[in-house]
Amino acid sequence: MEITLENQARELLHEHSLKVTKPRLRILTYLMSHHNHPTVETIYQAQNAAGLINKATIYNTLNTLVKVGIIMEIKNGDNSTHYDFFVKPHFHIICKNCGKIADVFYPNFDKIEDQMRENAEKQTGFTTTASHLEIFGLCPECQKKLKK
């Protein structure tokens, strides 16, 4: 079988014991190929050209993919929810003014994240299942706008 994004998405769904439906496949393939941290509206606009998908299906699919850990949900400064396929361990920096989200790749991030989770478990007694680091600030565009 040829290694395509669609086949990789199909395999991910199987690995997480999810039925491979056309909407799940389309949405996951979109997230795997677009690193723009889309909202439901962004995905809807991109996927609805043929009128084949509705927003309720997108919401339900995204919630399912978040629940099993294939994608992550990001709340940003403009109070909207964005989604990210977590290919390679990274964290996010979010502009508090415009809500822009950028990926930040950091050497040994996965080891640092493991240490943070272990520390959190020791301090609280919780069993951790996931973690996500966000840093907030002002993007270069907003810095320029606010200086004027």
mmCIF file of C-alpha atoms in Angstrom:
data_model
loop_
_atom_site.group_PDB
_atom_site.id
_atom_site.type_symbol
_atom_site.label_atom_id
_atom_site.label_comp_id
_atom_site.label_asym_id
_atom_site.label_seq_id
_atom_site.Cartn_x
_atom_site.Cartn_y
_atom_site.Cartn_z
ATOM 1 C CA MET A 1 0.000 0.000 0.000
ATOM 2 C CA GLU A 2 1.336 3.432 -0.954
ATOM 3 C CA ILE A 3 2.275 5.674 1.966
ATOM 4 C CA THR A 4 0.001 8.678 1.604
ATOM 5 C CA LEU A 5 -1.395 11.040 4.214
ATOM 6 C CA GLU A 6 -4.782 9.418 3.757
ATOM 7 C CA ASN A 7 -3.303 5.961 4.404
ATOM 8 C CA GLN A 8 -1.430 7.292 7.441
ATOM 9 C CA ALA A 9 -4.680 8.818 8.730
ATOM 10 C CA ARG A 10 -6.499 5.535 8.108
ATOM 11 C CA GLU A 11 -3.791 3.677 10.084
ATOM 12 C CA LEU A 12 -3.973 6.182 12.979
ATOM 13 C CA LEU A 13 -7.734 5.724 13.211
ATOM 14 C CA HIS A 14 -7.296 1.918 13.252
ATOM 15 C CA GLU A 15 -4.569 2.181 15.934
ATOM 16 C CA HIS A 16 -7.013 4.093 18.143
ATOM 17 C CA SER A 17 -9.850 1.613 17.459
ATOM 18 C CA LEU A 18 -11.900 4.196 15.583
ATOM 19 C CA LYS A 19 -14.096 3.357 12.646
ATOM 20 C CA VAL A 20 -12.691 4.852 9.440
ATOM 21 C CA THR A 21 -15.443 7.100 8.120
ATOM 22 C CA LYS A 22 -15.132 9.528 5.219
ATOM 23 C CA PRO A 23 -15.538 12.616 7.468
ATOM 24 C CA ARG A 24 -12.944 11.357 9.981
ATOM 25 C CA LEU A 25 -10.528 10.565 7.176
ATOM 26 C CA ARG A 26 -11.042 13.931 5.456
ATOM 27 C CA ILE A 27 -10.709 15.952 8.670
ATOM 28 C CA LEU A 28 -7.679 14.048 9.979
ATOM 29 C CA THR A 29 -5.936 14.209 6.586
ATOM 30 C CA TYR A 30 -6.612 17.956 6.508
ATOM 31 C CA LEU A 31 -5.095 18.413 9.981
ATOM 32 C CA MET A 32 -2.081 16.291 9.059
ATOM 33 C CA SER A 33 -1.386 18.391 5.968
ATOM 34 C CA HIS A 34 -2.223 21.876 7.314
ATOM 35 C CA HIS A 35 -0.274 23.237 10.245
ATOM 36 C CA ASN A 36 -2.339 26.409 10.510
ATOM 37 C CA HIS A 37 -4.033 25.506 13.820
ATOM 38 C CA PRO A 38 -7.501 25.685 12.224
ATOM 39 C CA THR A 39 -10.800 26.402 13.928
ATOM 40 C CA VAL A 40 -13.979 24.479 13.160
ATOM 41 C CA GLU A 41 -14.916 27.322 10.786
ATOM 42 C CA THR A 42 -11.577 27.057 8.951
ATOM 43 C CA ILE A 43 -12.014 23.304 8.515
ATOM 44 C CA TYR A 44 -15.625 23.778 7.436
ATOM 45 C CA GLN A 45 -14.652 26.332 4.782
ATOM 46 C CA ALA A 46 -11.853 24.099 3.485
ATOM 47 C CA GLN A 47 -13.864 20.882 3.464
ATOM 48 C CA ASN A 48 -17.287 22.092 2.456
ATOM 49 C CA ALA A 49 -16.599 23.057 -1.163
ATOM 50 C CA ALA A 50 -18.607 20.050 -2.309
ATOM 51 C CA GLY A 51 -21.193 20.416 0.471
ATOM 52 C CA LEU A 52 -20.297 17.000 1.860
ATOM 53 C CA ILE A 53 -19.778 17.860 5.521
ATOM 54 C CA ASN A 54 -21.605 19.895 8.158
ATOM 55 C CA LYS A 55 -20.327 21.680 11.249
ATOM 56 C CA ALA A 56 -21.897 19.203 13.679
ATOM 57 C CA THR A 57 -19.940 16.381 12.023
ATOM 58 C CA ILE A 58 -16.749 18.440 12.257
ATOM 59 C CA TYR A 59 -17.320 19.203 15.966
ATOM 60 C CA ASN A 60 -18.099 15.556 16.749
ATOM 61 C CA THR A 61 -15.107 14.286 14.781
ATOM 62 C CA LEU A 62 -12.710 16.767 16.390
ATOM 63 C CA ASN A 63 -13.998 15.919 19.880
ATOM 64 C CA THR A 64 -13.445 12.208 19.181
ATOM 65 C CA LEU A 65 -9.919 12.790 17.829
ATOM 66 C CA VAL A 66 -9.056 14.940 20.866
ATOM 67 C CA LYS A 67 -10.465 12.357 23.281
ATOM 68 C CA VAL A 68 -8.268 9.552 21.894
ATOM 69 C CA GLY A 69 -5.204 11.806 21.713
ATOM 70 C CA ILE A 70 -4.644 12.007 17.959
ATOM 71 C CA ILE A 71 -5.033 15.792 17.924
ATOM 72 C CA MET A 72 -4.986 18.519 20.539
ATOM 73 C CA GLU A 73 -7.296 21.393 21.301
ATOM 74 C CA ILE A 74 -5.792 24.857 21.784
ATOM 75 C CA LYS A 75 -7.659 27.751 23.371
ATOM 76 C CA ASN A 76 -6.142 31.039 22.279
ATOM 77 C CA GLY A 77 -6.288 34.729 23.132
ATOM 78 C CA ASP A 78 -9.367 35.458 21.016
ATOM 79 C CA ASN A 79 -11.422 32.844 22.945
ATOM 80 C CA SER A 80 -11.652 30.533 19.942
ATOM 81 C CA THR A 81 -10.689 26.879 19.871
ATOM 82 C CA HIS A 82 -8.051 25.689 17.431
ATOM 83 C CA TYR A 83 -6.863 22.180 16.615
ATOM 84 C CA ASP A 84 -3.426 20.720 15.974
ATOM 85 C CA PHE A 85 -2.151 17.364 14.775
ATOM 86 C CA PHE A 86 0.721 16.717 17.135
ATOM 87 C CA VAL A 87 3.308 15.290 14.715
ATOM 88 C CA LYS A 88 6.486 16.158 16.550
ATOM 89 C CA PRO A 89 6.617 17.243 20.208
ATOM 90 C CA HIS A 90 6.337 21.011 20.441
ATOM 91 C CA PHE A 91 4.654 23.752 22.416
ATOM 92 C CA HIS A 92 2.676 26.793 21.339
ATOM 93 C CA ILE A 93 3.185 30.516 21.636
ATOM 94 C CA ILE A 94 -0.010 32.537 21.390
ATOM 95 C CA CYS A 95 -0.439 36.254 20.719
ATOM 96 C CA LYS A 96 -2.595 37.800 23.451
ATOM 97 C CA ASN A 97 -3.640 40.569 21.072
ATOM 98 C CA CYS A 98 -4.673 38.838 17.815
ATOM 99 C CA GLY A 99 -4.729 35.162 18.842
ATOM 100 C CA LYS A 100 -2.123 33.997 16.312
ATOM 101 C CA ILE A 101 -0.635 30.613 17.280
ATOM 102 C CA ALA A 102 2.861 29.428 16.359
ATOM 103 C CA ASP A 103 4.609 26.111 16.953
ATOM 104 C CA VAL A 104 7.872 26.142 18.889
ATOM 105 C CA PHE A 105 10.157 23.140 18.580
ATOM 106 C CA TYR A 106 12.606 22.755 21.422
ATOM 107 C CA PRO A 107 15.505 20.278 21.760
ATOM 108 C CA ASN A 108 14.583 17.388 24.063
ATOM 109 C CA PHE A 109 11.074 18.777 24.578
ATOM 110 C CA ASP A 110 9.662 15.286 25.082
ATOM 111 C CA LYS A 111 12.150 14.597 27.928
ATOM 112 C CA ILE A 112 11.371 17.944 29.575
ATOM 113 C CA GLU A 113 7.648 17.269 29.243
ATOM 114 C CA ASP A 114 8.088 13.824 30.848
ATOM 115 C CA GLN A 115 9.977 15.415 33.763
ATOM 116 C CA MET A 116 7.231 18.030 34.224
ATOM 117 C CA ARG A 117 4.546 15.332 34.245
ATOM 118 C CA GLU A 118 6.490 13.167 36.734
ATOM 119 C CA ASN A 119 6.960 16.188 38.999
ATOM 120 C CA ALA A 120 3.256 17.041 38.749
ATOM 121 C CA GLU A 121 2.337 13.470 39.689
ATOM 122 C CA LYS A 122 4.692 13.455 42.692
ATOM 123 C CA GLN A 123 3.373 16.790 43.961
ATOM 124 C CA THR A 124 -0.326 16.078 43.491
ATOM 125 C CA GLY A 125 -0.880 12.323 43.412
ATOM 126 C CA PHE A 126 -2.579 12.677 40.021
ATOM 127 C CA THR A 127 -1.977 10.172 37.250
ATOM 128 C CA THR A 128 -1.225 12.224 34.145
ATOM 129 C CA THR A 129 -2.589 11.329 30.741
ATOM 130 C CA ALA A 130 -1.591 14.344 28.675
ATOM 131 C CA SER A 131 0.050 17.720 28.891
ATOM 132 C CA HIS A 132 0.307 20.876 26.841
ATOM 133 C CA LEU A 133 2.498 23.924 27.282
ATOM 134 C CA GLU A 134 1.448 27.362 26.073
ATOM 135 C CA ILE A 135 3.372 30.610 26.248
ATOM 136 C CA PHE A 136 1.643 33.933 25.688
ATOM 137 C CA GLY A 137 3.021 37.178 24.285
ATOM 138 C CA LEU A 138 2.725 39.604 21.365
ATOM 139 C CA CYS A 139 3.467 38.538 17.792
ATOM 140 C CA PRO A 140 5.776 40.730 15.658
ATOM 141 C CA GLU A 141 2.815 42.222 13.740
ATOM 142 C CA CYS A 142 0.988 43.262 16.901
ATOM 143 C CA GLN A 143 4.205 44.645 18.385
ATOM 144 C CA LYS A 144 4.514 46.898 15.337
ATOM 145 C CA LYS A 145 0.850 47.940 15.470
ATOM 146 C CA LEU A 146 0.977 48.732 19.174
ATOM 147 C CA LYS A 147 4.124 50.850 18.833
ATOM 148 C CA LYS A 148 2.386 53.179 16.369
#
